[in-house]
XYZ file of C-alpha atoms in Angstrom:
700
model
C 52.960 51.567 89.453
C 56.048 53.525 90.227
C 56.302 55.047 93.679
C 58.521 57.881 92.468
C 56.655 61.219 92.130
C 56.384 62.944 88.771
C 58.615 65.822 89.796
C 61.327 63.381 90.882
C 61.304 61.104 87.836
C 63.896 63.114 85.900
C 67.556 62.255 85.666
C 68.655 65.289 87.686
C 66.257 64.500 90.545
C 67.375 60.873 90.636
C 70.944 62.118 90.791
C 70.075 64.377 93.725
C 68.359 61.440 95.495
C 71.434 59.273 94.973
C 73.680 62.019 96.303
C 71.411 62.422 99.343
C 71.499 58.668 100.000
C 75.286 58.659 99.691
C 75.647 61.547 102.150
C 73.424 59.901 104.803
C 75.329 58.540 107.799
C 75.053 54.789 108.203
C 74.292 53.406 111.707
C 77.371 52.148 113.543
C 78.089 50.577 116.920
C 79.234 53.931 118.262
C 75.967 55.486 117.046
C 74.018 52.826 118.944
C 75.955 53.634 122.125
C 75.322 57.373 121.649
C 71.599 56.746 121.056
C 71.409 54.643 124.222
C 72.348 57.688 126.322
C 69.370 60.039 126.870
C 70.015 63.395 125.212
C 69.878 66.595 127.264
C 66.643 68.536 127.359
C 66.064 72.082 126.139
C 68.600 71.878 123.327
C 66.124 73.508 120.910
C 63.777 76.398 121.822
C 60.036 76.068 121.581
C 58.560 76.576 118.115
C 62.008 75.914 116.663
C 62.601 74.965 113.042
C 62.365 71.225 112.260
C 65.922 71.172 110.937
C 67.260 72.311 114.314
C 66.221 69.027 115.919
C 68.492 67.174 113.465
C 71.506 69.350 114.241
C 74.065 67.937 116.650
C 74.825 69.636 119.928
C 78.245 70.526 118.579
C 76.609 72.719 115.885
C 75.422 76.230 116.569
C 71.879 77.298 115.781
C 72.007 79.632 112.750
C 70.586 83.143 112.753
C 67.235 82.725 110.930
C 65.140 85.363 109.198
C 61.864 85.091 111.065
C 59.000 87.316 112.244
C 59.416 89.212 115.452
C 58.486 87.108 118.488
C 58.139 83.896 116.478
C 60.894 82.081 118.407
C 61.926 82.950 121.960
C 65.315 81.682 123.064
C 65.201 80.521 126.692
C 67.347 78.158 128.733
C 64.790 77.572 131.490
C 62.533 79.145 134.049
C 63.565 82.012 136.301
C 65.364 80.811 139.441
C 66.042 77.389 137.910
C 69.610 76.058 137.825
C 69.834 75.153 134.128
C 73.313 73.689 134.628
C 71.756 70.714 136.454
C 68.143 70.482 135.247
C 68.693 70.246 131.485
C 70.979 67.201 131.500
C 68.107 64.717 131.070
C 69.675 61.791 133.044
C 69.049 61.724 136.792
C 71.641 58.952 137.336
C 74.422 60.970 135.726
C 76.930 62.370 138.198
C 78.867 65.423 137.061
C 82.635 65.393 137.443
C 85.294 68.060 137.410
C 86.345 69.058 133.885
C 89.961 70.273 133.977
C 90.493 70.222 130.208
C 89.416 73.865 129.823
C 90.699 75.808 132.888
C 90.354 79.238 131.247
C 86.806 78.663 129.881
C 87.793 79.189 126.254
C 85.348 76.596 124.880
C 82.354 77.120 127.175
C 81.490 80.302 129.066
C 80.437 79.870 132.714
C 79.322 83.445 133.335
C 77.076 84.115 136.283
C 73.427 84.605 135.252
C 71.295 86.099 138.066
C 67.994 84.939 136.553
C 69.075 81.278 136.873
C 70.344 81.586 140.449
C 68.081 79.405 142.680
C 68.912 81.599 145.682
C 67.266 84.586 143.930
C 64.092 82.683 143.007
C 62.167 84.243 145.889
C 63.109 87.739 144.771
C 62.165 87.117 141.139
C 58.886 85.524 142.239
C 57.695 88.867 143.562
C 54.895 90.352 141.535
C 56.502 93.771 141.026
C 59.851 92.318 139.984
C 58.178 89.839 137.592
C 56.069 92.624 136.036
C 59.126 94.846 135.569
C 61.089 92.006 133.959
C 58.229 91.329 131.531
C 58.169 95.011 130.556
C 61.922 94.994 129.917
C 61.651 91.753 127.891
C 63.769 89.645 130.253
C 61.125 86.944 130.732
C 57.998 85.550 129.101
C 54.451 85.288 130.410
C 54.968 81.679 131.517
C 58.046 82.558 133.608
C 60.852 81.556 131.227
C 64.026 83.679 131.179
C 64.798 85.182 127.760
C 68.361 85.005 126.437
C 70.154 85.835 123.193
C 71.050 83.381 120.434
C 74.724 83.623 121.432
C 73.949 82.689 125.066
C 71.695 79.838 123.887
C 74.478 78.475 121.678
C 76.866 78.660 124.652
C 74.303 76.686 126.668
C 74.109 74.118 123.837
C 77.897 73.799 123.961
C 77.727 73.205 127.717
C 75.045 70.527 127.207
C 77.196 68.979 124.475
C 80.168 68.711 126.858
C 78.003 67.146 129.570
C 76.410 64.796 127.026
C 79.843 63.691 125.861
C 80.852 63.112 129.492
C 77.866 60.766 129.874
C 78.825 58.965 126.663
C 82.421 58.623 127.899
C 81.216 57.150 131.193
C 78.985 54.666 129.357
C 81.857 53.749 127.037
C 84.130 53.339 130.080
C 81.652 50.873 131.629
C 81.392 49.020 128.315
C 85.205 48.886 128.048
C 85.504 47.485 131.588
C 82.864 44.871 130.778
C 84.693 43.940 127.584
C 88.000 43.678 129.472
C 86.370 41.389 132.076
C 84.909 39.220 129.314
C 88.278 39.062 127.618
C 89.982 38.122 130.910
C 87.459 35.344 131.512
C 88.008 34.017 128.003
C 91.777 34.034 128.529
C 91.396 32.212 131.895
C 89.169 29.569 130.351
C 91.594 29.148 127.490
C 94.556 28.801 129.906
C 92.687 26.227 132.062
C 91.860 24.142 128.996
C 95.489 24.397 127.831
C 96.823 23.263 131.232
C 94.290 20.383 131.317
C 95.506 19.226 127.892
C 99.132 19.375 129.072
C 98.306 17.360 132.217
C 96.453 14.728 130.185
C 99.357 14.393 127.751
C 101.875 14.066 130.616
C 99.756 11.374 132.293
C 99.505 9.411 129.074
C 103.294 9.712 128.588
C 103.989 8.526 132.193
C 101.733 5.484 131.770
C 103.469 4.670 128.482
C 106.914 4.920 130.132
C 105.856 2.619 132.994
C 104.606 0.055 130.509
C 107.845 0.243 128.522
C 109.901 -0.052 131.767
C 108.142 -3.222 132.815
C 108.718 -4.739 129.415
C 112.498 -3.857 129.224
C 113.546 -4.105 132.908
C 116.539 -6.522 132.324
C 117.955 -4.577 129.421
C 117.713 -1.327 131.348
C 119.483 -2.913 134.400
C 122.531 -3.753 132.219
C 122.512 -0.287 130.736
C 122.287 1.162 134.250
C 125.418 -0.777 135.387
C 127.384 0.403 132.374
C 126.232 3.921 133.008
C 127.461 3.753 136.657
C 130.903 2.578 135.503
C 131.053 5.390 132.993
C 129.985 7.807 135.687
C 132.866 6.696 137.981
C 135.358 7.243 135.170
C 133.922 10.664 134.526
C 134.080 11.508 138.259
C 137.762 10.635 138.428
C 138.457 12.722 135.336
C 136.580 15.645 136.870
C 138.606 15.455 140.129
C 141.868 15.563 138.166
C 140.663 18.525 136.124
C 139.587 20.322 139.307
C 143.041 19.980 140.865
C 144.707 21.162 137.623
C 142.400 24.148 137.369
C 143.074 25.136 141.003
C 146.819 25.110 140.386
C 146.482 27.162 137.211
C 144.178 29.626 139.015
C 146.758 30.377 141.664
C 149.409 31.027 139.019
C 147.099 33.368 137.113
C 146.224 35.217 140.343
C 149.899 35.812 141.070
C 150.550 37.169 137.558
C 147.423 39.342 137.775
C 148.587 40.847 141.106
C 151.928 41.782 139.593
C 150.241 43.314 136.534
C 147.803 45.246 138.731
C 150.710 46.724 140.707
C 152.398 47.948 137.512
C 149.112 49.441 136.224
C 148.483 51.220 139.534
C 151.894 52.890 139.367
C 151.250 54.042 135.792
C 147.794 55.401 136.747
C 149.256 57.435 139.617
C 151.872 58.932 137.295
C 149.209 59.729 134.666
C 146.999 61.358 137.351
C 149.829 63.675 138.379
C 150.414 64.651 134.733
C 146.674 65.219 134.178
C 146.470 67.447 137.277
C 149.348 69.591 136.007
C 147.702 69.806 132.565
C 144.348 70.881 134.095
C 146.011 73.578 136.199
C 147.746 74.945 133.100
C 144.534 74.774 131.068
C 142.530 76.650 133.763
C 145.125 79.411 133.908
C 145.122 79.749 130.099
C 141.290 79.673 130.020
C 141.104 82.545 132.513
C 143.512 84.605 130.424
C 141.513 83.878 127.235
C 138.225 84.700 128.999
C 139.533 88.111 130.090
C 140.685 88.824 126.529
C 137.296 87.703 125.138
C 135.317 89.905 127.545
C 137.543 92.884 126.734
C 137.092 92.254 122.993
C 133.286 91.930 123.364
C 133.145 95.202 125.333
C 135.132 96.962 122.637
C 132.863 95.522 119.898
C 129.695 96.653 121.767
C 131.090 100.146 122.184
C 132.094 100.315 118.527
C 128.683 99.025 117.413
C 126.868 101.506 119.659
C 128.944 104.336 118.178
C 128.226 103.070 114.658
C 124.476 102.822 115.294
C 124.429 106.293 116.835
C 126.325 107.768 113.881
C 124.077 105.903 111.399
C 120.929 107.136 113.179
C 122.261 110.720 113.138
C 123.113 110.392 109.448
C 119.662 109.060 108.573
C 118.018 111.776 110.669
C 120.024 114.533 108.971
C 119.243 113.026 105.548
C 115.528 112.890 106.390
C 115.565 116.502 107.630
C 117.361 117.653 104.480
C 114.963 115.692 102.240
C 111.910 117.144 103.992
C 113.338 120.668 103.837
C 114.050 120.194 100.133
C 110.540 118.886 99.560
C 109.030 121.825 101.451
C 111.089 124.275 99.393
C 110.170 122.489 96.184
C 106.471 122.523 97.115
C 106.668 126.192 98.026
C 108.372 126.968 94.709
C 105.809 124.967 92.745
C 102.960 126.625 94.659
C 104.444 130.014 93.893
C 104.779 129.147 90.187
C 101.220 127.785 90.130
C 99.895 130.927 91.851
C 101.728 133.148 89.376
C 100.352 131.131 86.449
C 96.814 131.354 87.810
C 97.172 135.098 88.400
C 98.578 135.567 84.900
C 95.712 133.536 83.439
C 93.205 135.581 85.422
C 94.773 138.802 84.187
C 94.618 137.551 80.601
C 90.953 136.590 81.014
C 90.163 140.006 82.552
C 91.981 141.766 79.743
C 90.190 139.649 77.132
C 86.803 140.287 78.764
C 87.537 144.027 78.843
C 88.455 143.873 75.185
C 85.217 142.010 74.364
C 83.254 144.544 76.410
C 84.939 147.434 74.634
C 84.222 145.903 71.202
C 80.613 145.238 72.193
C 80.145 148.804 73.419
C 81.733 150.107 70.228
C 79.369 148.074 68.089
C 76.411 149.163 70.186
C 77.454 152.798 69.732
C 77.517 152.246 65.972
C 74.059 150.656 66.163
C 72.772 153.543 68.248
C 74.111 156.123 65.763
C 72.524 154.219 62.928
C 69.252 153.908 64.827
C 69.230 157.686 65.298
C 69.176 158.016 61.545
C 66.525 155.327 61.081
C 64.437 156.081 64.171
C 61.384 156.662 62.017
C 61.723 153.430 60.054
C 59.045 150.613 59.768
C 58.789 146.973 60.991
C 61.204 145.607 58.371
C 63.939 147.962 59.493
C 63.367 146.996 63.152
C 63.701 143.290 62.296
C 66.853 144.019 60.336
C 68.196 145.936 63.312
C 67.516 142.969 65.645
C 69.269 140.554 63.288
C 72.267 142.824 63.067
C 72.406 143.124 66.868
C 72.353 139.298 67.150
C 75.241 139.000 64.683
C 77.292 141.549 66.597
C 76.497 139.844 69.919
C 77.586 136.450 68.490
C 80.885 138.030 67.323
C 81.627 139.511 70.731
C 80.757 136.325 72.640
C 82.246 133.822 70.211
C 83.939 130.898 71.979
C 81.606 131.083 74.959
C 80.121 127.774 76.137
C 76.699 127.275 74.541
C 77.009 130.179 72.076
C 75.842 129.746 68.455
C 74.383 132.053 65.747
C 70.889 130.645 66.265
C 71.100 131.168 70.026
C 72.361 134.758 69.486
C 69.393 135.568 67.184
C 66.902 134.077 69.654
C 68.464 135.998 72.527
C 68.310 139.269 70.555
C 64.632 138.775 69.636
C 63.687 137.818 73.214
C 65.658 140.717 74.703
C 64.087 143.280 72.354
C 60.627 141.863 73.024
C 60.957 142.063 76.824
C 62.520 145.556 76.943
C 60.697 147.856 79.407
C 61.299 151.214 77.695
C 58.644 153.305 76.041
C 57.672 152.811 72.422
C 59.906 154.702 69.999
C 62.915 155.037 72.285
C 65.154 152.682 70.314
C 68.364 153.591 72.151
C 66.874 152.613 75.510
C 65.552 149.359 74.030
C 68.985 148.473 72.677
C 70.676 149.127 76.028
C 68.199 146.972 77.957
C 68.420 144.241 75.317
C 72.219 144.146 75.587
C 72.030 143.811 79.384
C 69.514 140.948 79.126
C 71.581 139.175 76.473
C 74.760 139.394 78.608
C 72.861 138.001 81.623
C 71.530 135.029 79.617
C 74.924 133.892 78.320
C 76.560 130.992 80.209
C 80.118 131.921 81.069
C 82.774 129.336 80.115
C 84.111 127.121 82.865
C 87.741 127.163 83.869
C 90.097 125.373 81.423
C 91.569 123.275 84.257
C 88.127 121.897 85.132
C 87.398 121.121 81.479
C 90.729 119.334 81.135
C 90.056 117.334 84.307
C 86.679 116.214 82.967
C 88.235 115.255 79.624
C 91.045 113.346 81.334
C 88.588 111.529 83.599
C 86.512 110.563 80.554
C 89.634 109.345 78.732
C 90.800 107.331 81.765
C 87.401 105.625 82.068
C 87.286 104.924 78.308
C 90.813 103.471 78.343
C 90.074 101.317 81.412
C 86.722 100.247 79.942
C 88.324 99.028 76.701
C 91.111 97.226 78.545
C 88.608 95.626 80.911
C 86.432 94.503 78.000
C 89.454 92.895 76.316
C 90.651 91.120 79.463
C 87.152 89.779 80.280
C 86.850 88.448 76.758
C 90.302 86.782 76.976
C 89.605 85.322 80.446
C 86.288 83.870 79.298
C 87.864 82.364 76.179
C 90.859 80.917 78.055
C 88.796 79.383 80.879
C 86.252 77.948 78.409
C 89.021 76.323 76.321
C 90.783 74.743 79.322
C 87.492 73.570 80.835
C 86.256 72.137 77.517
C 89.439 70.029 77.168
C 88.690 68.203 80.438
C 84.881 68.309 80.120
C 84.646 66.831 76.599
C 87.531 64.397 77.006
C 85.279 61.313 76.919
C 82.941 62.753 74.265
C 85.522 64.195 71.872
C 88.487 61.811 71.636
C 91.529 63.209 69.824
C 91.433 62.432 66.129
C 94.316 60.701 64.421
C 96.726 63.130 62.780
C 97.190 62.458 59.108
C 99.151 64.248 56.493
C 102.243 66.379 56.721
C 103.030 69.069 59.258
C 101.154 72.386 59.022
C 103.128 74.881 56.912
C 105.074 77.488 58.809
C 103.680 80.445 56.853
C 100.174 79.783 58.243
C 101.391 80.040 61.866
C 103.264 83.246 61.002
C 100.135 84.690 59.376
C 98.005 83.926 62.451
C 100.635 85.441 64.753
C 100.797 88.660 62.672
C 96.984 88.908 62.620
C 96.831 88.479 66.415
C 99.538 91.149 66.870
C 97.642 93.525 64.573
C 94.404 92.977 66.543
C 96.189 93.661 69.832
C 97.684 96.848 68.378
C 94.287 97.980 67.099
C 92.714 97.384 70.532
C 95.465 99.325 72.314
C 94.344 102.767 71.052
C 91.025 104.530 71.490
C 89.024 104.734 68.263
C 85.801 106.597 67.546
C 82.955 105.814 65.188
C 81.913 107.553 62.043
C 81.015 111.218 62.119
C 77.273 111.809 61.771
C 76.106 115.158 60.430
C 73.212 116.490 62.542
C 71.121 119.149 60.750
C 70.492 122.398 62.687
C 67.162 122.932 64.433
C 66.632 126.422 62.994
C 68.000 128.410 60.030
C 68.735 132.134 60.104
C 67.974 134.411 57.179
C 71.305 136.183 57.350
C 74.364 134.499 55.900
C 76.796 133.318 58.585
C 80.561 133.263 58.387
C 82.390 130.009 57.713
C 83.813 128.035 60.659
C 87.251 128.133 59.058
C 87.490 131.867 59.778
C 86.940 131.303 63.508
C 89.857 131.045 65.940
C 90.766 127.458 67.024
C 88.888 125.904 69.918
C 91.000 126.062 73.109
C 89.975 122.518 74.234
C 92.235 119.619 73.015
C 90.863 116.706 71.017
C 89.915 113.652 73.081
C 91.618 111.268 70.641
C 94.907 113.151 70.677
C 94.723 113.522 74.441
C 94.149 109.778 74.872
C 97.012 108.954 72.509
C 99.304 111.394 74.311
C 98.347 110.202 77.796
C 97.716 106.464 77.513
C 99.139 105.087 74.242
C 102.634 106.556 74.335
C 105.750 104.695 75.389
C 106.610 104.243 79.025
C 109.915 106.066 78.462
C 108.063 109.273 77.559
C 106.140 109.359 80.853
C 107.244 111.487 83.767
C 109.678 110.003 86.243
C 107.883 109.466 89.588
C 111.213 109.729 91.442
C 112.312 113.023 89.912
C 108.811 114.535 90.068
C 107.113 113.183 93.175
C 103.845 115.037 92.654
C 102.913 113.204 89.447
C 101.999 109.546 89.030
C 102.132 107.598 85.722
C 98.426 106.739 85.635
C 98.753 104.574 82.563
C 101.282 102.262 84.233
C 99.128 102.101 87.354
C 96.018 101.263 85.317
C 97.890 98.551 83.401
C 99.135 97.047 86.683
C 95.566 97.015 88.023
C 94.332 95.438 84.772
C 97.013 92.711 85.004
C 96.142 92.068 88.657
C 92.434 91.874 87.733
C 93.241 89.429 84.911
C 95.176 87.105 87.265
C 92.487 87.258 89.947
C 89.626 86.674 87.472
C 91.409 83.775 85.740
C 92.091 81.973 89.016
C 88.654 82.606 90.558
C 86.618 81.777 87.420
C 88.662 78.617 86.791
C 88.095 77.415 90.372
C 84.330 78.033 90.203
C 84.019 76.288 86.808
C 86.083 73.314 88.009
C 83.890 72.882 91.109
C 80.654 73.110 89.091
C 81.624 70.487 86.472
C 80.910 66.782 86.915
C 83.326 64.984 84.582
C 81.799 61.551 85.264
C 78.191 62.310 84.344
C 78.936 65.229 82.037
C 76.665 67.644 83.874
C 77.107 71.283 84.858
C 75.653 72.993 87.951
C 74.845 76.620 87.168
C 75.314 79.389 89.701
C 72.393 81.051 91.443
C 72.559 84.675 90.292
C 70.577 86.770 92.735
C 71.050 89.854 90.579
C 71.362 88.956 86.866
C 73.832 91.103 84.944
C 74.575 92.084 81.396
C 77.966 92.294 79.737
C 77.998 96.090 79.899
C 77.190 96.119 83.615
C 79.989 93.663 84.354
C 82.471 95.704 82.276
C 81.414 98.940 83.993
C 81.705 97.425 87.491
C 85.164 95.949 86.846
C 86.252 99.259 85.258
C 85.280 101.147 88.424
C 87.235 98.603 90.504
C 90.324 99.006 88.265
C 90.194 102.806 88.335
C 89.509 102.973 92.098
C 92.323 100.449 92.888
C 89.859 97.922 94.355
C 91.180 94.667 92.819
C 90.430 92.140 95.574
C 87.984 89.267 95.726
C 85.884 90.762 98.534
C 85.026 93.740 96.313
C 81.365 93.358 95.222
C 82.095 94.503 91.653
C 84.937 91.975 91.222
C 82.889 89.172 92.843
C 79.850 89.860 90.645
C 82.040 89.997 87.526
C 83.648 86.660 88.502
C 80.265 84.999 88.993
C 78.994 86.495 85.719
C 81.940 85.093 83.699
C 81.683 81.698 85.428
C 77.943 81.608 84.638
C 78.635 82.382 80.967
C 81.307 79.675 80.714
C 79.121 77.076 82.457
C 76.111 77.937 80.275
C 78.254 77.601 77.145
C 79.616 74.219 78.294
C 76.107 72.995 79.142
C 74.806 74.026 75.730
C 77.730 72.382 73.925
C 77.305 69.197 75.975
C 73.623 68.976 75.028
C 74.505 69.389 71.345
C 77.280 66.804 71.665
C 74.930 64.280 73.286
C 72.307 64.877 70.583
C 74.959 64.350 67.910
C 76.161 61.109 69.514
C 72.593 59.867 69.912
C 71.781 60.642 66.276
C 74.993 58.954 65.138
C 74.202 55.825 67.169
C 70.650 55.639 65.851
C 71.925 56.214 62.307
C 74.362 53.307 62.576
C 77.697 55.072 62.750
C 79.978 52.057 63.072
C 83.022 54.084 64.077
C 81.264 55.600 67.100
C 79.758 52.234 68.062
C 83.160 50.588 67.906
C 84.633 53.423 69.952
C 81.912 53.134 72.642
C 81.951 49.315 72.774
C 85.655 48.629 72.375
C 85.992 47.847 76.128
C 83.026 45.405 76.241
C 82.590 41.781 75.190
C 79.843 41.292 72.600
C 79.234 37.565 71.859
C 77.473 38.119 68.502
C 80.399 40.037 67.041
C 83.134 37.530 67.904
C 84.656 36.003 64.780
C 84.813 32.227 64.885
C 88.028 30.534 63.735
C 87.882 28.736 60.418
C-alpha cells in the first residue's frame, strides 16, 4: 500500500513535495556546531504560533491577525534583568561589543520594569495593582511589551547567541590548530629520523669502501697534495699581481674623483643661481596670478549680480503681464456673463409677456363661453396646455404631453369658486409655472457633456490598449511556453506574395482609424407613453436645440489634429486635454506591458509546462478593469502603487495565464492522442535523442 495520502497523489502535489524537499536545508558541520550551543530562552512568547519556533533569531516575528489577548508579548518578569537571564548558558561570559557603538542594530534603551534595583518598588501591592490596571504587566508578574520591543529583544539575543557560537568556533579553531601543529611535528620528527638513518647507512658504506681501496686512495691523495702545492703557488702569484693592479686603479680613481668633485661644485653654483632666478620669477608670476584671479572674481560677481537683476526684472514683468491678462480675461468673462444674463432676462420677459397675452385672449374667450358645458371646459384646458407648451418650449423636461398633464392638474386643483373661470385660469397658470423645471446654465451642461466625452474617449482608448497588451503578452509568452511542444515547421514553397502583406497592413490601419473616433449605435424609436387628442406641430418648425451634439463635440475636441489645438504657451489657461490623455494612455500601455510580462514570466514553468495562477482576492470583469484604468488615466494616476492599475495588471496577467493553461492542456491532449494513434512523425520527434535497440537497422 502506498503511504502517500489521497489528496497528495496528484502530479501538482508531488511537485510541491519535491519543491519543499529541495528547499529544505541540509545538515552541515556548521549546523552541528550551532546546535551544540544552547539557544537563548524566551525567544518566543507563550502561546506563540508553531511556525515562530522554526524562525531564526535573525528574523522578526510577523504581525499576526489574532484575537485580543491571545498572545502576550513579554521579555520576563518585573524587576528581572532580561539582558542576563535569557541567554540560556550559565558558562557564557559576555564581552564588550564595539562593532555597533551608536546602537543602530540593537536598541539598549533603559526599561524601568526590568531594573533589578526597582524590584522592591514594583513588588508593592498598590504599584502592582496599578500596573495591572494600566496593562503594563500580567497576573503572573510578567512585564508586557510591544511586538517592536520584543523583536529588538530577539535581535539582542541573536547577537549574544552568535557571540557564544563565535567563542565555541574559536575554541574549535584553536584545537584544530594544535592538532595540526602536532601532526606537523610528528611529520618533521619522522622526516629527520629518515634523514639520520640514510646518513648512517651512507657513512657505513663509505667506511667499507675506504677499507677496501686504502692503497689506491693513498696514491690519489699524494697526487692531490702535489696539485694543491702547484695551485697554492699560482694563487700567491695572482695575489701579488692583483695587489699591484689594485694600487694602480686606486690612484686613477682618486684622480677621477678629484675631477668629478670640481665639476659638481661648479654645477652646484650654477644650480643655485638658477634656483634664485626661478624663485624671483615665480613670485612675480604668483602676484600676477592673484591679481588676475581677483579681477575674474570681481567680474563674475558683477555678472551674477546683473544676471540676477535681469531675471528678477523679467519675472516681475512676466507676473505683471499675467496679472493684467488675467484681469482682462476676468473682465471679458464677467461682461459675457452679464450679457448672457441680460439676454436670458429679456427672453424670460418676452416669454412672460407672450404668456400673459395668450392668457388674456383665453380670458376674453372664456367670458364669451362662461356658460358653456363640460366639452367646452375640456377644450379650454387643452388649448391652455398648447399655449403653455409654446411659451415654455425649450425648457428642460418640457413636452406636449407634460404640458397637457400640467394644465389638467392645475385646473383640477384650483381653489376658486365654481363658475369663476378667470380666477381658475390665473391660479392654473401660477401652478403650471411653479411645476416647470428651469433649464440649467449652458456652461454647466457643456461641462457635463465634455466630461462624458472625455470619459468615453478614455474608456475606448483604454479598452484598445488593454486588448493590445493582452494579445502582445500572450503571443510573446506562448513562443517561449510552447517551444518544446510546438516546434517550428519546415517552410516549403515560395515566399508569401507582397500584396497579401499590403492588404493586412491596410486592414490594420483602417481598424485603427475606425477605433480612433467615437461611434454610436443604431437609433431606436421609443413610442410615447401617452397620446394627445389635439394635433401637435412638427419638430422641424421648432427652433434648433442650443446644446451641441456629443458626436460633433467629441470629433471637434478629441479627434482633430494636434495642430488645431490651442497653444499652451500662448494661452496659459488652457491645456490640450487630448494630448495629455494620449500621454497618460501611452504611459499606461508601457507600464501594463512591463508589469504583465514580468508576472507571466514568473508564473510560467518552462520545464514542466505548468502555469501558477494568481490568487485574486476580488475577482473582476473586463468592464470593471476598463473602468478602473480609465479613472486612473483621467485622474493622472498612472503608477504601479495605484490600486486600479495594480488590479488591472493582475486581471490581465490572470487572463493570459488562464489562456496559456487552457492551450497547454489542449496541446497535451493532442500529443497524447497522436501518440496513442501511432503518429510516427511525433514519435520520431520525441525519441530522436534516445537510443532504441529494436529500431536500429542491422547492416546487410
